[in-house]
XYZ file of C-alpha atoms in Angstrom:
332
model
C 32.698 -10.993 -49.016
C 29.758 -9.657 -47.047
C 30.890 -6.983 -44.614
C 29.544 -6.546 -41.108
C 28.084 -3.221 -42.121
C 26.040 -4.787 -44.889
C 24.913 -7.924 -43.074
C 21.607 -6.535 -41.827
C 19.039 -7.027 -44.540
C 17.376 -3.647 -45.033
C 13.771 -4.163 -46.015
C 11.306 -2.204 -48.086
C 8.588 -0.939 -45.791
C 4.887 -1.481 -46.294
C 2.442 1.141 -45.124
C 2.194 1.158 -41.355
C 5.623 0.186 -39.974
C 7.456 3.112 -38.517
C 5.061 5.650 -39.987
C 3.822 6.715 -36.585
C 0.303 5.661 -37.518
C -0.392 2.758 -35.187
C -3.797 2.233 -36.750
C -2.119 1.078 -39.947
C 0.137 -1.467 -38.299
C -2.229 -4.335 -38.784
C -0.815 -4.690 -42.315
C 2.919 -4.519 -41.777
C 4.004 -7.493 -43.844
C 7.027 -6.424 -45.879
C 9.306 -7.890 -48.529
C 13.086 -8.101 -47.986
C 15.287 -6.118 -50.345
C 17.389 -8.475 -52.451
C 15.195 -11.476 -51.667
C 16.794 -14.732 -52.643
C 20.372 -13.434 -52.402
C 22.612 -15.178 -49.855
C 23.285 -13.266 -46.671
C 26.278 -13.662 -44.416
C 26.194 -14.488 -40.738
C 28.585 -11.944 -39.254
C 26.230 -11.217 -36.387
C 26.099 -14.874 -35.408
C 28.897 -15.183 -32.870
C 28.884 -11.557 -31.798
C 25.216 -11.181 -31.026
C 23.408 -14.483 -31.242
C 25.507 -17.225 -29.714
C 25.607 -16.708 -25.984
C 26.680 -20.288 -25.497
C 23.231 -21.720 -26.236
C 23.132 -24.029 -29.209
C 25.276 -21.979 -31.580
C 27.710 -24.144 -33.518
C 30.559 -22.178 -35.132
C 31.136 -25.051 -37.546
C 27.594 -24.621 -38.787
C 27.775 -20.847 -39.241
C 27.049 -19.380 -42.654
C 24.194 -18.504 -44.899
C 22.454 -21.860 -44.639
C 23.475 -22.850 -48.144
C 23.913 -26.438 -47.070
C 27.670 -26.658 -47.628
C 27.990 -28.560 -44.382
C 25.382 -31.166 -45.279
C 26.679 -34.552 -44.371
C 29.078 -33.459 -41.624
C 26.923 -35.435 -39.259
C 23.632 -35.971 -41.009
C 24.596 -38.658 -43.469
C 23.819 -36.445 -46.504
C 20.827 -38.373 -47.719
C 22.081 -41.716 -46.447
C 19.771 -44.517 -45.405
C 17.881 -43.950 -42.183
C 18.346 -47.541 -41.025
C 16.354 -48.469 -37.949
C 14.452 -45.450 -36.637
C 14.466 -44.823 -32.907
C 12.874 -42.465 -30.383
C 15.196 -40.171 -28.454
C 14.383 -37.597 -25.786
C 15.804 -34.178 -26.595
C 15.278 -31.873 -23.614
C 14.218 -28.744 -25.483
C 11.948 -30.550 -27.956
C 10.619 -33.772 -26.445
C 10.481 -37.329 -27.802
C 11.973 -37.119 -31.295
C 12.293 -39.730 -34.039
C 15.929 -40.211 -35.071
C 17.736 -42.271 -37.673
C 20.054 -45.140 -36.748
C 22.890 -42.647 -36.152
C 20.818 -40.669 -33.646
C 20.225 -37.702 -35.973
C 16.900 -35.897 -35.490
C 14.319 -36.221 -38.266
C 11.981 -33.426 -39.334
C 8.760 -32.548 -41.139
C 7.891 -29.420 -43.149
C 4.616 -27.561 -42.635
C 4.421 -26.719 -46.357
C 4.344 -30.406 -47.262
C 1.129 -32.439 -47.194
C 0.525 -35.910 -45.672
C -2.733 -36.757 -47.476
C -1.673 -37.318 -50.154
C 2.027 -37.269 -49.261
C 3.840 -34.516 -51.165
C 7.200 -32.804 -50.663
C 7.452 -29.083 -51.357
C 11.161 -28.893 -50.521
C 13.288 -28.930 -53.668
C 16.393 -27.157 -54.946
C 18.257 -25.134 -52.321
C 15.707 -26.202 -49.713
C 16.622 -29.849 -50.280
C 20.305 -29.009 -49.831
C 19.724 -27.579 -46.375
C 17.033 -30.176 -45.585
C 18.145 -33.474 -47.199
C 15.311 -35.884 -47.907
C 15.612 -39.183 -46.034
C 15.540 -42.138 -48.457
C 12.809 -44.710 -47.900
C 15.167 -47.605 -48.700
C 16.039 -49.818 -45.733
C 14.150 -47.697 -43.177
C 12.578 -49.731 -40.388
C 10.841 -49.001 -37.104
C 12.121 -49.786 -33.619
C 10.129 -49.972 -30.391
C 7.927 -46.933 -29.903
C 7.245 -46.390 -33.618
C 4.374 -48.075 -35.433
C 5.837 -49.674 -38.567
C 2.474 -49.196 -40.287
C 3.086 -45.436 -40.248
C 6.180 -45.750 -42.462
C 5.777 -45.184 -46.169
C 7.325 -43.397 -49.126
C 6.646 -40.630 -51.609
C 8.125 -40.120 -55.080
C 10.252 -36.980 -55.363
C 10.660 -34.873 -58.488
C 14.034 -36.516 -59.194
C 12.478 -39.981 -59.147
C 13.876 -41.030 -55.765
C 11.677 -42.344 -52.969
C 11.552 -40.332 -49.755
C 10.609 -41.822 -46.409
C 7.286 -40.713 -44.930
C 5.971 -41.007 -41.377
C 2.194 -40.878 -41.038
C 2.243 -39.457 -44.566
C 4.693 -36.631 -43.785
C 7.887 -36.587 -45.896
C 10.938 -36.963 -43.627
C 14.107 -34.832 -43.654
C 17.376 -34.258 -41.852
C 18.852 -30.798 -41.143
C 22.276 -29.835 -42.480
C 23.293 -27.966 -39.331
C 22.669 -30.925 -37.024
C 26.246 -32.177 -36.835
C 25.963 -34.732 -34.041
C 23.473 -37.118 -32.495
C 21.004 -35.557 -30.075
C 20.907 -32.125 -31.705
C 17.680 -30.601 -33.015
C 18.826 -27.217 -34.310
C 16.196 -27.415 -37.025
C 13.278 -27.248 -34.591
C 11.228 -24.140 -35.348
C 13.383 -22.877 -38.242
C 11.284 -20.467 -40.276
C 8.333 -21.395 -38.107
C 7.708 -24.269 -40.532
C 10.233 -27.016 -39.679
C 9.649 -29.308 -36.715
C 11.228 -32.404 -35.223
C 9.008 -35.472 -35.674
C 7.186 -37.253 -32.875
C 6.741 -41.056 -33.206
C 3.187 -40.628 -34.506
C 4.217 -38.144 -37.211
C 3.051 -35.087 -35.300
C 5.292 -32.276 -34.044
C 7.368 -33.376 -31.066
C 7.268 -29.903 -29.515
C 3.444 -29.879 -29.533
C 3.251 -33.228 -27.780
C 5.796 -32.073 -25.199
C 3.669 -29.020 -24.353
C 0.434 -31.002 -24.273
C 1.849 -33.439 -21.734
C 3.910 -30.946 -19.774
C 1.035 -29.400 -17.861
C 1.987 -26.315 -15.865
C 5.211 -27.698 -14.447
C 8.169 -25.380 -14.754
C 6.037 -22.411 -15.736
C 8.135 -20.015 -13.695
C 5.134 -18.271 -12.199
C 3.370 -17.819 -15.526
C -0.348 -18.276 -15.949
C -0.902 -19.515 -19.504
C -3.889 -19.376 -21.828
C -4.799 -22.328 -24.032
C -5.731 -22.223 -27.722
C -4.050 -18.889 -28.441
C -1.200 -18.530 -30.932
C -0.052 -15.359 -29.163
C -0.939 -14.294 -25.636
C 0.159 -12.390 -22.558
C 1.545 -14.269 -19.569
C 2.335 -13.146 -16.022
C 5.998 -13.733 -15.296
C 6.982 -13.430 -11.660
C 10.145 -11.484 -12.507
C 9.339 -9.624 -15.719
C 5.628 -8.879 -15.347
C 3.238 -9.270 -18.288
C 5.121 -10.523 -21.351
C 4.250 -12.011 -24.721
C 4.455 -15.768 -25.352
C 3.762 -17.930 -28.391
C 1.341 -20.817 -28.773
C 3.792 -23.201 -27.100
C 4.067 -20.800 -24.154
C 7.634 -19.801 -24.928
C 8.752 -16.240 -24.247
C 9.108 -13.963 -27.274
C 12.094 -11.636 -27.636
C 13.175 -8.713 -29.773
C 16.761 -7.908 -30.787
C 18.352 -4.476 -30.574
C 20.349 -5.171 -33.747
C 17.087 -5.526 -35.655
C 15.185 -2.386 -36.535
C 11.563 -1.414 -37.032
C 12.368 1.777 -38.942
C 13.788 1.096 -41.399
C 12.873 -2.548 -40.895
C 15.944 -4.806 -41.055
C 17.285 -8.093 -39.702
C 20.361 -8.251 -37.499
C 19.984 -11.952 -36.642
C 21.251 -14.036 -39.555
C 23.454 -17.061 -40.125
C 24.637 -18.781 -36.936
C 22.517 -16.424 -34.836
C 19.461 -18.359 -36.043
C 20.757 -21.549 -34.440
C 20.150 -19.891 -31.079
C 17.304 -17.446 -31.732
C 14.419 -18.915 -33.732
C 12.167 -16.542 -35.715
C 8.650 -16.780 -34.310
C 6.105 -17.933 -36.871
C 3.466 -15.454 -38.038
C 0.096 -15.878 -36.323
C -3.579 -15.453 -37.061
C -4.586 -12.177 -35.378
C -7.905 -13.690 -34.413
C -5.963 -16.132 -32.217
C -4.016 -13.435 -30.372
C -5.166 -12.632 -26.844
C -4.289 -9.726 -24.596
C -2.617 -7.621 -27.298
C -4.023 -5.143 -29.804
C -4.292 -6.605 -33.293
C -2.847 -3.344 -34.608
C 0.495 -4.337 -33.137
C 0.552 -7.818 -34.687
C 2.072 -8.261 -38.134
C 4.604 -10.277 -40.112
C 7.708 -9.857 -42.219
C 9.163 -12.082 -44.929
C 12.668 -13.300 -44.102
C 15.390 -13.878 -46.730
C 14.530 -17.614 -46.768
C 10.924 -16.809 -47.687
C 9.417 -17.699 -44.302
C 7.029 -15.343 -42.508
C 8.190 -14.062 -39.124
C 5.917 -12.593 -36.487
C 6.372 -8.890 -35.793
C 5.174 -6.945 -32.763
C 4.853 -3.209 -33.344
C 6.965 -3.796 -36.476
C 9.808 -5.500 -34.563
C 10.651 -9.096 -35.600
C 10.365 -11.428 -32.589
C 12.103 -14.695 -31.724
C 12.177 -17.585 -29.277
C 15.359 -18.605 -27.443
C 16.809 -22.123 -27.532
C 18.087 -21.566 -23.997
C 14.460 -21.622 -22.801
C 14.015 -25.364 -22.449
C 10.710 -25.280 -20.560
C 7.524 -23.212 -20.924
C 7.626 -20.068 -18.813
C 11.377 -19.581 -18.836
C 12.822 -16.229 -19.913
C 16.533 -17.008 -19.876
C 17.072 -14.873 -22.972
C 16.027 -11.603 -21.347
C 18.856 -9.049 -21.401
C 21.136 -11.619 -23.073
C 24.295 -9.770 -24.125
C 22.385 -6.563 -23.381
C 20.688 -6.963 -26.785
C 17.785 -9.401 -26.405
C 14.652 -8.498 -24.454
C 11.248 -9.947 -23.610
C 8.308 -7.978 -25.031
C 5.432 -6.328 -23.171
C 1.754 -6.519 -24.120
C 2.154 -2.983 -25.522
C 4.882 -4.121 -27.898
C 7.734 -2.524 -25.976
C 10.856 -4.255 -24.722
C 10.963 -5.148 -21.039
C 13.613 -2.970 -19.327
C 16.990 -4.644 -18.662
C 16.553 -4.114 -14.936
C 13.309 -6.101 -14.806
């Protein structure tokens, strides 16, 4: 059994992180030690839950053992519908109300799934059989793609469609943003979260002045001052149980239901922060997570609108990040 003391995945460091040479930190992508080995989630309830989206029944290493508890485990989608999920937007669901997803590493033209093996256990492919469109979804956008096992997977606007094993009841979208590559589907096949931000305007910005077109930028928060936000204008956080030297992860398992690793960004699309502070790290699942001054950064599922910073000082362990890569003081 994985012990609490060994949960944090200690990583091999590339040149730059923690060396004291800030000039080298523009190349701080590192590889996790023991990549591919399952990691426990002992930090989940103690440090990541906070009452926002964490589901103890879904805790674990993400091996997919709970597939089917509410997702239908590859069952027919039936008649698709559109459901509003507050933190994500208008999401396509199956007939049972379970959120449906797309994978950034797939392709729509031509349709191709790149989720096989363990990936397909955690993200079950939705069969194309018997799927139909309800009001709000153009039936012409539905199609299918042949998987490696010979089955036909449903596609929407060319994108292969999946469920998420940790969604255990209708109306959940715990898979949104996982690994920075999984996103709930909008009715037109695009990412629901992107459409929500594009139509949301500046409402609920909490005093923040946002920049458009940037994948990483600095925003003025009326309570916290200048803090870093991602391309969807959500506050970025760092975790005191992570470490930059040696680099390690403290947020694993159920913690990731609440705190989503921020996707790596193109430095040329970062505004207001030195490129020397912007890097990435490979997580145990193979996804690339954004790092700021060698610290992995996350978004918080408790921030349901752009501009919110409800995760700041959560449990005395999670903090918004300044433009200089430092954590915002707890008293801010």
